[in-house]
Amino acid sequence: PGGYWETLEVGKQLEIMSRIDGLDGVFVFFPTPPLPADPVKLKQYLAEYGLKPSNLGVENWGDKRWKHGAFSSTDARTRRECIDMCRKGIDFAAAMEAESVLLWPAHDGFDYPFQAQYRDGWKYLVDTIREIGEYNPSMKMAVEYKSKDPRQKQYVSNVGKLMMLLNDVNLPNVTGVVDVGHALMAQENLAESLVILDAHGKLGQIHLNENYKDSDPDMIFGSINFWEILEFFYYLNQTDFEGWSSVDIISAREDREKALRLGVSLIWTYQHLAERLLEHSQQIEGHLQGYHFTENMELMTQLLFPRP
């Protein structure tokens, strides 16, 4: 977590965050160390820095007991421990008034042929997430997909399999996550993945980071894939999504405060650029209807990069 820097005390981290325009909340992981273990006190602690709790993620992947999966393990005791931890996390999230709870099936998958029983694995995955979702129907759950890492093959590996999972679980409060870095690594089109979840009422969380489409190093968002990210925001601005967008980056070598400040600034820059495009949406949509890519690119280039 510290990269090539000295570890920052949590109060210093929050103090840095409080100085960044456009950053209003903190994504909390459960269990919560080094933050307060009481949800009300944690909310008050964040408020001292002018910050709110946004979403909560249940951290059920770091311990060795989850190495064969938390949600889909063939060991019933492991699945029960996962369910119990998620229930406690849901209670914590509700008490601190978080918007939703993140579920990431990190180790739920396989690495080799003849290593996993796929039918049982998928069944346990669905049953476990359904039981978690039924625990508090008023709390939104958001399942995050990823093609690989830490497993070589993860059960919920792309937006299509995520939709299959959500359909199998079939609960209104169990939704999905678009993690930009994961979608890029899965060779997906960001806007299309967003639209797929939104069209089914399943857009629950958004995580913002970057990569070169071959791995998930959580690079500074907005620094590499310009046009795809701009299209992502163009379509995001046409949804009813009102949740938090989470900055999900790691700054190993760059100054961490500057990296976070830049990442937040780029997020709002793309948002404003996309709003400018929406002002011309009638032309853009007309070109889309006729598959006129060059006309759209000429229009957007003129709007965003006017020649002197």
PDB file of C-alpha atoms in Angstrom:
ATOM      1  CA  PRO A   1       0.000   0.000   0.000  1.00  0.00           C
ATOM      2  CA  GLY A   2       2.857   2.390   0.691  1.00  0.00           C
ATOM      3  CA  GLY A   3       4.600   1.795  -2.620  1.00  0.00           C
ATOM      4  CA  TYR A   4       7.956   3.551  -2.614  1.00  0.00           C
ATOM      5  CA  TRP A   5       6.824   6.054   0.018  1.00  0.00           C
ATOM      6  CA  GLU A   6       6.623   6.113   3.777  1.00  0.00           C
ATOM      7  CA  THR A   7       3.261   5.057   5.189  1.00  0.00           C
ATOM      8  CA  LEU A   8       0.865   7.947   5.764  1.00  0.00           C
ATOM      9  CA  GLU A   9      -1.056   8.048   9.036  1.00  0.00           C
ATOM     10  CA  VAL A  10      -4.796   7.832   8.393  1.00  0.00           C
ATOM     11  CA  GLY A  11      -5.477  11.310   9.744  1.00  0.00           C
ATOM     12  CA  LYS A  12      -2.919  12.740   7.315  1.00  0.00           C
ATOM     13  CA  GLN A  13      -4.554  10.826   4.443  1.00  0.00           C
ATOM     14  CA  LEU A  14      -7.948  12.310   5.302  1.00  0.00           C
ATOM     15  CA  GLU A  15      -6.466  15.775   5.730  1.00  0.00           C
ATOM     16  CA  ILE A  16      -5.009  15.516   2.203  1.00  0.00           C
ATOM     17  CA  MET A  17      -8.351  14.330   0.819  1.00  0.00           C
ATOM     18  CA  SER A  18     -10.159  17.210   2.511  1.00  0.00           C
ATOM     19  CA  ARG A  19      -8.076  19.718   0.519  1.00  0.00           C
ATOM     20  CA  ILE A  20      -8.970  18.276  -2.894  1.00  0.00           C
ATOM     21  CA  ASP A  21     -11.806  20.016  -4.719  1.00  0.00           C
ATOM     22  CA  GLY A  22     -14.379  17.604  -6.096  1.00  0.00           C
ATOM     23  CA  LEU A  23     -13.575  14.800  -3.646  1.00  0.00           C
ATOM     24  CA  ASP A  24     -16.383  14.549  -1.108  1.00  0.00           C
ATOM     25  CA  GLY A  25     -16.400  10.999   0.254  1.00  0.00           C
ATOM     26  CA  VAL A  26     -14.359   8.018   1.397  1.00  0.00           C
ATOM     27  CA  PHE A  27     -14.812   4.406   0.342  1.00  0.00           C
ATOM     28  CA  VAL A  28     -14.639   2.325   3.538  1.00  0.00           C
ATOM     29  CA  PHE A  29     -13.531  -1.298   3.784  1.00  0.00           C
ATOM     30  CA  PHE A  30     -14.915  -3.678   6.394  1.00  0.00           C
ATOM     31  CA  PRO A  31     -13.377  -4.617   8.796  1.00  0.00           C
ATOM     32  CA  THR A  32     -12.336  -0.993   9.234  1.00  0.00           C
ATOM     33  CA  PRO A  33      -8.836  -0.696  10.817  1.00  0.00           C
ATOM     34  CA  PRO A  34      -7.245   1.805  11.062  1.00  0.00           C
ATOM     35  CA  LEU A  35     -10.556   3.713  11.016  1.00  0.00           C
ATOM     36  CA  PRO A  36     -12.905   3.619  14.039  1.00  0.00           C
ATOM     37  CA  ALA A  37     -14.675   0.272  14.511  1.00  0.00           C
ATOM     38  CA  ASP A  38     -17.953   1.966  15.447  1.00  0.00           C
ATOM     39  CA  PRO A  39     -19.951   3.109  12.381  1.00  0.00           C
ATOM     40  CA  VAL A  40     -21.399   6.223  14.043  1.00  0.00           C
ATOM     41  CA  LYS A  41     -17.989   7.297  15.350  1.00  0.00           C
ATOM     42  CA  LEU A  42     -16.462   6.600  11.929  1.00  0.00           C
ATOM     43  CA  LYS A  43     -19.007   8.831  10.238  1.00  0.00           C
ATOM     44  CA  GLN A  44     -18.328  11.569  12.795  1.00  0.00           C
ATOM     45  CA  TYR A  45     -14.578  11.136  12.328  1.00  0.00           C
ATOM     46  CA  LEU A  46     -14.862  11.599   8.565  1.00  0.00           C
ATOM     47  CA  ALA A  47     -17.127  14.611   9.070  1.00  0.00           C
ATOM     48  CA  GLU A  48     -14.322  16.316  10.982  1.00  0.00           C
ATOM     49  CA  TYR A  49     -12.512  16.436   7.619  1.00  0.00           C
ATOM     50  CA  GLY A  50     -15.588  17.475   5.651  1.00  0.00           C
ATOM     51  CA  LEU A  51     -15.944  13.976   4.152  1.00  0.00           C
ATOM     52  CA  LYS A  52     -18.791  11.460   3.987  1.00  0.00           C
ATOM     53  CA  PRO A  53     -18.770   7.647   3.846  1.00  0.00           C
ATOM     54  CA  SER A  54     -19.628   6.680   0.272  1.00  0.00           C
ATOM     55  CA  ASN A  55     -19.753   2.916  -0.222  1.00  0.00           C
ATOM     56  CA  LEU A  56     -18.479   0.001   1.850  1.00  0.00           C
ATOM     57  CA  GLY A  57     -16.492  -2.971   0.564  1.00  0.00           C
ATOM     58  CA  VAL A  58     -16.385  -6.261   2.452  1.00  0.00           C
ATOM     59  CA  GLU A  59     -12.717  -7.353   2.485  1.00  0.00           C
ATOM     60  CA  ASN A  60     -13.029 -11.116   2.118  1.00  0.00           C
ATOM     61  CA  TRP A  61     -10.078 -11.866  -0.140  1.00  0.00           C
ATOM     62  CA  GLY A  62      -6.871 -10.984   1.722  1.00  0.00           C
ATOM     63  CA  ASP A  63      -6.921 -13.807   4.279  1.00  0.00           C
ATOM     64  CA  LYS A  64      -5.681 -17.273   3.319  1.00  0.00           C
ATOM     65  CA  ARG A  65      -9.020 -18.848   4.281  1.00  0.00           C
ATOM     66  CA  TRP A  66     -10.524 -17.337   1.107  1.00  0.00           C
ATOM     67  CA  LYS A  67      -7.877 -18.797  -1.234  1.00  0.00           C
ATOM     68  CA  HIS A  68     -10.372 -21.134  -2.962  1.00  0.00           C
ATOM     69  CA  GLY A  69     -13.151 -18.550  -3.015  1.00  0.00           C
ATOM     70  CA  ALA A  70     -15.369 -16.873  -0.447  1.00  0.00           C
ATOM     71  CA  PHE A  71     -18.735 -17.058  -2.221  1.00  0.00           C
ATOM     72  CA  SER A  72     -18.310 -20.269  -4.227  1.00  0.00           C
ATOM     73  CA  SER A  73     -16.095 -22.425  -2.006  1.00  0.00           C
ATOM     74  CA  THR A  74     -17.077 -26.093  -1.829  1.00  0.00           C
ATOM     75  CA  ASP A  75     -16.518 -25.831   1.924  1.00  0.00           C
ATOM     76  CA  ALA A  76     -19.851 -24.904   3.508  1.00  0.00           C
ATOM     77  CA  ARG A  77     -18.144 -23.446   6.583  1.00  0.00           C
ATOM     78  CA  THR A  78     -16.130 -21.032   4.430  1.00  0.00           C
ATOM     79  CA  ARG A  79     -19.267 -19.871   2.629  1.00  0.00           C
ATOM     80  CA  ARG A  80     -21.018 -19.388   5.977  1.00  0.00           C
ATOM     81  CA  GLU A  81     -18.095 -17.283   7.257  1.00  0.00           C
ATOM     82  CA  CYS A  82     -18.370 -15.177   4.091  1.00  0.00           C
ATOM     83  CA  ILE A  83     -22.119 -14.688   4.583  1.00  0.00           C
ATOM     84  CA  ASP A  84     -21.668 -13.795   8.258  1.00  0.00           C
ATOM     85  CA  MET A  85     -18.932 -11.258   7.445  1.00  0.00           C
ATOM     86  CA  CYS A  86     -21.052  -9.699   4.698  1.00  0.00           C
ATOM     87  CA  ARG A  87     -24.039  -9.416   7.036  1.00  0.00           C
ATOM     88  CA  LYS A  88     -21.892  -7.600   9.592  1.00  0.00           C
ATOM     89  CA  GLY A  89     -20.611  -5.350   6.820  1.00  0.00           C
ATOM     90  CA  ILE A  90     -24.159  -4.603   5.689  1.00  0.00           C
ATOM     91  CA  ASP A  91     -25.153  -3.654   9.238  1.00  0.00           C
ATOM     92  CA  PHE A  92     -22.087  -1.418   9.489  1.00  0.00           C
ATOM     93  CA  ALA A  93     -22.840   0.203   6.132  1.00  0.00           C
ATOM     94  CA  ALA A  94     -26.453   0.879   7.120  1.00  0.00           C
ATOM     95  CA  ALA A  95     -25.402   2.406  10.442  1.00  0.00           C
ATOM     96  CA  MET A  96     -22.942   4.824   8.822  1.00  0.00           C
ATOM     97  CA  GLU A  97     -25.463   5.521   6.000  1.00  0.00           C
ATOM     98  CA  ALA A  98     -23.318   4.240   3.139  1.00  0.00           C
ATOM     99  CA  GLU A  99     -25.003   4.088  -0.236  1.00  0.00           C
ATOM    100  CA  SER A 100     -24.152   0.473  -1.119  1.00  0.00           C
ATOM    101  CA  VAL A 101     -22.010  -2.555  -0.279  1.00  0.00           C
ATOM    102  CA  LEU A 102     -19.371  -3.936  -2.645  1.00  0.00           C
ATOM    103  CA  LEU A 103     -19.064  -7.703  -3.136  1.00  0.00           C
ATOM    104  CA  TRP A 104     -15.966  -8.830  -5.063  1.00  0.00           C
ATOM    105  CA  PRO A 105     -15.646 -12.575  -5.833  1.00  0.00           C
ATOM    106  CA  ALA A 106     -11.861 -12.225  -5.989  1.00  0.00           C
ATOM    107  CA  HIS A 107     -10.784 -15.850  -5.511  1.00  0.00           C
ATOM    108  CA  ASP A 108     -13.971 -17.379  -6.891  1.00  0.00           C
ATOM    109  CA  GLY A 109     -12.611 -19.086  -9.988  1.00  0.00           C
ATOM    110  CA  PHE A 110      -9.741 -21.340 -10.972  1.00  0.00           C
ATOM    111  CA  ASP A 111      -6.227 -21.444 -12.394  1.00  0.00           C
ATOM    112  CA  TYR A 112      -5.942 -24.837 -14.130  1.00  0.00           C
ATOM    113  CA  PRO A 113      -8.060 -27.344 -16.044  1.00  0.00           C
ATOM    114  CA  PHE A 114      -9.565 -30.009 -13.772  1.00  0.00           C
ATOM    115  CA  GLN A 115      -9.140 -27.759 -10.714  1.00  0.00           C
ATOM    116  CA  ALA A 116     -12.718 -26.617 -10.093  1.00  0.00           C
ATOM    117  CA  GLN A 117     -16.230 -28.059 -10.315  1.00  0.00           C
ATOM    118  CA  TYR A 118     -17.845 -25.367 -12.462  1.00  0.00           C
ATOM    119  CA  ARG A 119     -21.483 -26.370 -11.947  1.00  0.00           C
ATOM    120  CA  ASP A 120     -21.198 -26.467  -8.163  1.00  0.00           C
ATOM    121  CA  GLY A 121     -19.039 -23.344  -8.115  1.00  0.00           C
ATOM    122  CA  TRP A 122     -21.617 -21.276  -9.973  1.00  0.00           C
ATOM    123  CA  LYS A 123     -24.484 -22.657  -7.885  1.00  0.00           C
ATOM    124  CA  TYR A 124     -22.737 -21.817  -4.608  1.00  0.00           C
ATOM    125  CA  LEU A 125     -21.827 -18.368  -5.941  1.00  0.00           C
ATOM    126  CA  VAL A 126     -25.448 -17.603  -6.808  1.00  0.00           C
ATOM    127  CA  ASP A 127     -26.872 -19.064  -3.592  1.00  0.00           C
ATOM    128  CA  THR A 128     -24.385 -17.201  -1.377  1.00  0.00           C
ATOM    129  CA  ILE A 129     -24.914 -13.819  -3.021  1.00  0.00           C
ATOM    130  CA  ARG A 130     -28.684 -14.318  -2.977  1.00  0.00           C
ATOM    131  CA  GLU A 131     -28.619 -15.043   0.760  1.00  0.00           C
ATOM    132  CA  ILE A 132     -26.493 -11.949   1.355  1.00  0.00           C
ATOM    133  CA  GLY A 133     -28.831  -9.812  -0.741  1.00  0.00           C
ATOM    134  CA  GLU A 134     -31.912 -11.100   1.084  1.00  0.00           C
ATOM    135  CA  TYR A 135     -30.451 -10.133   4.466  1.00  0.00           C
ATOM    136  CA  ASN A 136     -31.305  -6.439   4.011  1.00  0.00           C
ATOM    137  CA  PRO A 137     -33.422  -5.726   0.918  1.00  0.00           C
ATOM    138  CA  SER A 138     -33.153  -1.963   1.530  1.00  0.00           C
ATOM    139  CA  MET A 139     -29.347  -1.998   1.167  1.00  0.00           C
ATOM    140  CA  LYS A 140     -27.981  -2.046  -2.373  1.00  0.00           C
ATOM    141  CA  MET A 141     -25.297  -4.667  -3.143  1.00  0.00           C
ATOM    142  CA  ALA A 142     -22.913  -4.259  -6.071  1.00  0.00           C
ATOM    143  CA  VAL A 143     -20.961  -7.217  -7.500  1.00  0.00           C
ATOM    144  CA  GLU A 144     -17.646  -6.454  -9.192  1.00  0.00           C
ATOM    145  CA  TYR A 145     -16.382  -8.446 -12.173  1.00  0.00           C
ATOM    146  CA  LYS A 146     -12.791  -8.999 -13.264  1.00  0.00           C
ATOM    147  CA  SER A 147     -11.274 -11.288 -15.889  1.00  0.00           C
ATOM    148  CA  LYS A 148      -8.262 -12.390 -13.813  1.00  0.00           C
ATOM    149  CA  ASP A 149      -6.073 -11.504 -10.811  1.00  0.00           C
ATOM    150  CA  PRO A 150      -5.860 -12.977  -8.285  1.00  0.00           C
ATOM    151  CA  ARG A 151      -7.165 -16.066 -10.153  1.00  0.00           C
ATOM    152  CA  GLN A 152      -6.227 -16.773 -13.756  1.00  0.00           C
ATOM    153  CA  LYS A 153      -9.912 -17.371 -14.557  1.00  0.00           C
ATOM    154  CA  GLN A 154     -12.577 -15.749 -12.420  1.00  0.00           C
ATOM    155  CA  TYR A 155     -16.184 -16.910 -12.547  1.00  0.00           C
ATOM    156  CA  VAL A 156     -17.525 -13.363 -12.889  1.00  0.00           C
ATOM    157  CA  SER A 157     -15.058 -12.304 -15.573  1.00  0.00           C
ATOM    158  CA  ASN A 158     -16.935  -9.865 -17.821  1.00  0.00           C
ATOM    159  CA  VAL A 159     -20.083  -7.781 -17.989  1.00  0.00           C
ATOM    160  CA  GLY A 160     -22.035 -10.568 -19.720  1.00  0.00           C
ATOM    161  CA  LYS A 161     -21.296 -13.127 -16.995  1.00  0.00           C
ATOM    162  CA  LEU A 162     -22.060 -10.479 -14.403  1.00  0.00           C
ATOM    163  CA  MET A 163     -25.489 -10.004 -15.986  1.00  0.00           C
ATOM    164  CA  MET A 164     -25.986 -13.789 -15.981  1.00  0.00           C
ATOM    165  CA  LEU A 165     -25.150 -13.842 -12.266  1.00  0.00           C
ATOM    166  CA  LEU A 166     -27.503 -10.955 -11.483  1.00  0.00           C
ATOM    167  CA  ASN A 167     -30.280 -12.628 -13.434  1.00  0.00           C
ATOM    168  CA  ASP A 168     -29.696 -15.901 -11.558  1.00  0.00           C
ATOM    169  CA  VAL A 169     -29.671 -14.141  -8.176  1.00  0.00           C
ATOM    170  CA  ASN A 170     -32.803 -12.220  -9.238  1.00  0.00           C
ATOM    171  CA  LEU A 171     -32.993  -9.667  -6.429  1.00  0.00           C
ATOM    172  CA  PRO A 172     -33.744  -5.986  -7.097  1.00  0.00           C
ATOM    173  CA  ASN A 173     -31.140  -4.756  -4.609  1.00  0.00           C
ATOM    174  CA  VAL A 174     -28.256  -6.836  -6.063  1.00  0.00           C
ATOM    175  CA  THR A 175     -26.594  -4.807  -8.816  1.00  0.00           C
ATOM    176  CA  GLY A 176     -23.247  -4.609 -10.599  1.00  0.00           C
ATOM    177  CA  VAL A 177     -20.082  -2.532 -10.762  1.00  0.00           C
ATOM    178  CA  VAL A 178     -18.425  -0.969 -13.768  1.00  0.00           C
ATOM    179  CA  ASP A 179     -14.758  -0.813 -12.825  1.00  0.00           C
ATOM    180  CA  VAL A 180     -13.192   1.000 -15.778  1.00  0.00           C
ATOM    181  CA  GLY A 181      -9.859  -0.791 -15.372  1.00  0.00           C
ATOM    182  CA  HIS A 182     -11.511  -4.213 -15.225  1.00  0.00           C
ATOM    183  CA  ALA A 183     -13.627  -3.484 -18.289  1.00  0.00           C
ATOM    184  CA  LEU A 184     -10.561  -2.336 -20.223  1.00  0.00           C
ATOM    185  CA  MET A 185      -8.620  -5.439 -19.179  1.00  0.00           C
ATOM    186  CA  ALA A 186     -11.530  -7.592 -20.369  1.00  0.00           C
ATOM    187  CA  GLN A 187     -11.241  -5.881 -23.791  1.00  0.00           C
ATOM    188  CA  GLU A 188     -14.687  -4.345 -23.375  1.00  0.00           C
ATOM    189  CA  ASN A 189     -15.993  -1.059 -24.669  1.00  0.00           C
ATOM    190  CA  LEU A 190     -16.575   1.050 -21.568  1.00  0.00           C
ATOM    191  CA  ALA A 191     -19.724   2.789 -22.762  1.00  0.00           C
ATOM    192  CA  GLU A 192     -21.284  -0.466 -23.934  1.00  0.00           C
ATOM    193  CA  SER A 193     -20.643  -2.173 -20.574  1.00  0.00           C
ATOM    194  CA  LEU A 194     -22.179   0.808 -18.797  1.00  0.00           C
ATOM    195  CA  VAL A 195     -25.246   0.755 -21.042  1.00  0.00           C
ATOM    196  CA  ILE A 196     -25.743  -3.004 -20.577  1.00  0.00           C
ATOM    197  CA  LEU A 197     -26.003  -2.636 -16.788  1.00  0.00           C
ATOM    198  CA  ASP A 198     -28.003   0.585 -16.938  1.00  0.00           C
ATOM    199  CA  ALA A 199     -30.507  -0.815 -19.451  1.00  0.00           C
ATOM    200  CA  HIS A 200     -31.319  -3.593 -16.973  1.00  0.00           C
ATOM    201  CA  GLY A 201     -31.466  -1.311 -13.924  1.00  0.00           C
ATOM    202  CA  LYS A 202     -28.307  -2.894 -12.527  1.00  0.00           C
ATOM    203  CA  LEU A 203     -25.774  -0.049 -12.469  1.00  0.00           C
ATOM    204  CA  GLY A 204     -24.786   0.009  -8.795  1.00  0.00           C
ATOM    205  CA  GLN A 205     -21.251   1.391  -8.511  1.00  0.00           C
ATOM    206  CA  ILE A 206     -18.569   3.003 -10.693  1.00  0.00           C
ATOM    207  CA  HIS A 207     -14.830   2.636 -10.049  1.00  0.00           C
ATOM    208  CA  LEU A 208     -12.440   4.862 -11.977  1.00  0.00           C
ATOM    209  CA  ASN A 209      -8.879   3.901 -12.922  1.00  0.00           C
ATOM    210  CA  GLU A 210      -6.793   3.187 -16.028  1.00  0.00           C
ATOM    211  CA  ASN A 211      -4.567   0.631 -17.726  1.00  0.00           C
ATOM    212  CA  TYR A 212      -3.173  -0.483 -21.082  1.00  0.00           C
ATOM    213  CA  LYS A 213      -5.823  -3.241 -21.429  1.00  0.00           C
ATOM    214  CA  ASP A 214      -3.491  -6.042 -20.412  1.00  0.00           C
ATOM    215  CA  SER A 215      -3.465  -5.899 -16.594  1.00  0.00           C
ATOM    216  CA  ASP A 216      -4.967  -3.936 -13.713  1.00  0.00           C
ATOM    217  CA  PRO A 217      -2.310  -1.641 -12.183  1.00  0.00           C
ATOM    218  CA  ASP A 218      -4.927   0.975 -11.140  1.00  0.00           C
ATOM    219  CA  MET A 219      -3.248   3.865 -12.933  1.00  0.00           C
ATOM    220  CA  ILE A 220      -4.417   7.473 -12.749  1.00  0.00           C
ATOM    221  CA  PHE A 221      -7.840   7.667 -14.365  1.00  0.00           C
ATOM    222  CA  GLY A 222      -8.144   9.603 -17.603  1.00  0.00           C
ATOM    223  CA  SER A 223      -4.471   9.475 -18.488  1.00  0.00           C
ATOM    224  CA  ILE A 224      -4.452   6.910 -21.342  1.00  0.00           C
ATOM    225  CA  ASN A 225      -7.689   5.940 -23.116  1.00  0.00           C
ATOM    226  CA  PHE A 226      -9.100   9.375 -23.956  1.00  0.00           C
ATOM    227  CA  TRP A 227     -11.849   8.701 -26.519  1.00  0.00           C
ATOM    228  CA  GLU A 228     -13.214   5.588 -24.836  1.00  0.00           C
ATOM    229  CA  ILE A 229     -13.430   7.367 -21.494  1.00  0.00           C
ATOM    230  CA  LEU A 230     -15.071  10.395 -23.086  1.00  0.00           C
ATOM    231  CA  GLU A 231     -17.680   8.119 -24.667  1.00  0.00           C
ATOM    232  CA  PHE A 232     -18.155   6.445 -21.266  1.00  0.00           C
ATOM    233  CA  PHE A 233     -19.002   9.813 -19.680  1.00  0.00           C
ATOM    234  CA  TYR A 234     -21.186  10.810 -22.623  1.00  0.00           C
ATOM    235  CA  TYR A 235     -23.393   7.783 -21.969  1.00  0.00           C
ATOM    236  CA  LEU A 236     -23.095   8.044 -18.170  1.00  0.00           C
ATOM    237  CA  ASN A 237     -24.570  11.546 -18.359  1.00  0.00           C
ATOM    238  CA  GLN A 238     -27.636  10.062 -20.059  1.00  0.00           C
ATOM    239  CA  THR A 239     -28.341   7.587 -17.250  1.00  0.00           C
ATOM    240  CA  ASP A 240     -30.238   8.082 -13.998  1.00  0.00           C
ATOM    241  CA  PHE A 241     -27.190   7.015 -11.975  1.00  0.00           C
ATOM    242  CA  GLU A 242     -26.852   9.243  -8.914  1.00  0.00           C
ATOM    243  CA  GLY A 243     -24.329   7.218  -6.919  1.00  0.00           C
ATOM    244  CA  TRP A 244     -20.716   7.811  -6.043  1.00  0.00           C
ATOM    245  CA  SER A 245     -17.890   7.415  -8.545  1.00  0.00           C
ATOM    246  CA  SER A 246     -14.927   5.970  -6.678  1.00  0.00           C
ATOM    247  CA  VAL A 247     -11.288   6.852  -7.369  1.00  0.00           C
ATOM    248  CA  ASP A 248      -9.579   3.443  -7.460  1.00  0.00           C
ATOM    249  CA  ILE A 249      -5.905   4.211  -8.147  1.00  0.00           C
ATOM    250  CA  ILE A 250      -2.499   3.215  -6.799  1.00  0.00           C
ATOM    251  CA  SER A 251       0.351   5.697  -6.946  1.00  0.00           C
ATOM    252  CA  ALA A 252       3.503   3.705  -6.336  1.00  0.00           C
ATOM    253  CA  ARG A 253       6.035   6.194  -7.710  1.00  0.00           C
ATOM    254  CA  GLU A 254       4.200   9.466  -8.306  1.00  0.00           C
ATOM    255  CA  ASP A 255       3.585  11.771  -5.366  1.00  0.00           C
ATOM    256  CA  ARG A 256       0.388  10.387  -3.839  1.00  0.00           C
ATOM    257  CA  GLU A 257      -1.308  13.699  -3.086  1.00  0.00           C
ATOM    258  CA  LYS A 258      -0.548  15.061  -6.560  1.00  0.00           C
ATOM    259  CA  ALA A 259      -1.708  11.812  -8.182  1.00  0.00           C
ATOM    260  CA  LEU A 260      -5.015  11.852  -6.313  1.00  0.00           C
ATOM    261  CA  ARG A 261      -5.543  15.529  -7.040  1.00  0.00           C
ATOM    262  CA  LEU A 262      -4.840  14.941 -10.744  1.00  0.00           C
ATOM    263  CA  GLY A 263      -7.141  11.925 -10.851  1.00  0.00           C
ATOM    264  CA  VAL A 264     -10.045  13.839  -9.319  1.00  0.00           C
ATOM    265  CA  SER A 265      -9.400  16.798 -11.613  1.00  0.00           C
ATOM    266  CA  LEU A 266      -9.411  14.570 -14.705  1.00  0.00           C
ATOM    267  CA  ILE A 267     -12.682  12.955 -13.653  1.00  0.00           C
ATOM    268  CA  TRP A 268     -14.407  16.339 -13.546  1.00  0.00           C
ATOM    269  CA  THR A 269     -12.674  17.391 -16.755  1.00  0.00           C
ATOM    270  CA  TYR A 270     -14.143  14.414 -18.622  1.00  0.00           C
ATOM    271  CA  GLN A 271     -17.511  15.097 -17.013  1.00  0.00           C
ATOM    272  CA  HIS A 272     -17.517  18.683 -18.280  1.00  0.00           C
ATOM    273  CA  LEU A 273     -16.302  17.654 -21.736  1.00  0.00           C
ATOM    274  CA  ALA A 274     -19.116  15.127 -21.975  1.00  0.00           C
ATOM    275  CA  GLU A 275     -21.616  17.780 -20.905  1.00  0.00           C
ATOM    276  CA  ARG A 276     -20.417  19.939 -23.793  1.00  0.00           C
ATOM    277  CA  LEU A 277     -21.037  17.047 -26.168  1.00  0.00           C
ATOM    278  CA  LEU A 278     -24.535  16.571 -24.778  1.00  0.00           C
ATOM    279  CA  GLU A 279     -25.328  20.120 -25.841  1.00  0.00           C
ATOM    280  CA  HIS A 280     -24.939  18.809 -29.395  1.00  0.00           C
ATOM    281  CA  SER A 281     -26.508  15.423 -28.771  1.00  0.00           C
ATOM    282  CA  GLN A 282     -29.072  15.807 -31.560  1.00  0.00           C
ATOM    283  CA  GLN A 283     -26.286  15.965 -34.141  1.00  0.00           C
ATOM    284  CA  ILE A 284     -24.246  13.257 -32.449  1.00  0.00           C
ATOM    285  CA  GLU A 285     -27.215  10.904 -32.138  1.00  0.00           C
ATOM    286  CA  GLY A 286     -28.157  11.539 -35.752  1.00  0.00           C
ATOM    287  CA  HIS A 287     -24.690  10.495 -36.829  1.00  0.00           C
ATOM    288  CA  LEU A 288     -24.903   7.406 -34.617  1.00  0.00           C
ATOM    289  CA  GLN A 289     -28.186   6.404 -36.251  1.00  0.00           C
ATOM    290  CA  GLY A 290     -26.464   6.458 -39.623  1.00  0.00           C
ATOM    291  CA  TYR A 291     -23.174   4.939 -38.369  1.00  0.00           C
ATOM    292  CA  HIS A 292     -21.369   8.113 -39.450  1.00  0.00           C
ATOM    293  CA  PHE A 293     -18.217   7.865 -37.356  1.00  0.00           C
ATOM    294  CA  THR A 294     -16.128  10.363 -39.304  1.00  0.00           C
ATOM    295  CA  GLU A 295     -18.809  13.049 -39.078  1.00  0.00           C
ATOM    296  CA  ASN A 296     -19.060  12.531 -35.320  1.00  0.00           C
ATOM    297  CA  MET A 297     -15.298  12.655 -34.876  1.00  0.00           C
ATOM    298  CA  GLU A 298     -15.031  15.837 -36.909  1.00  0.00           C
ATOM    299  CA  LEU A 299     -17.845  17.437 -34.892  1.00  0.00           C
ATOM    300  CA  MET A 300     -16.392  16.479 -31.519  1.00  0.00           C
ATOM    301  CA  THR A 301     -12.862  17.482 -32.494  1.00  0.00           C
ATOM    302  CA  GLN A 302     -14.109  20.925 -33.514  1.00  0.00           C
ATOM    303  CA  LEU A 303     -16.066  21.269 -30.262  1.00  0.00           C
ATOM    304  CA  LEU A 304     -13.301  20.141 -27.938  1.00  0.00           C
ATOM    305  CA  PHE A 305     -10.169  21.252 -29.777  1.00  0.00           C
ATOM    306  CA  PRO A 306     -11.102  24.343 -31.821  1.00  0.00           C
ATOM    307  CA  ARG A 307      -8.380  25.518 -34.148  1.00  0.00           C
ATOM    308  CA  PRO A 308      -7.143  29.103 -33.671  1.00  0.00           C
TER     309      PRO A 308
END
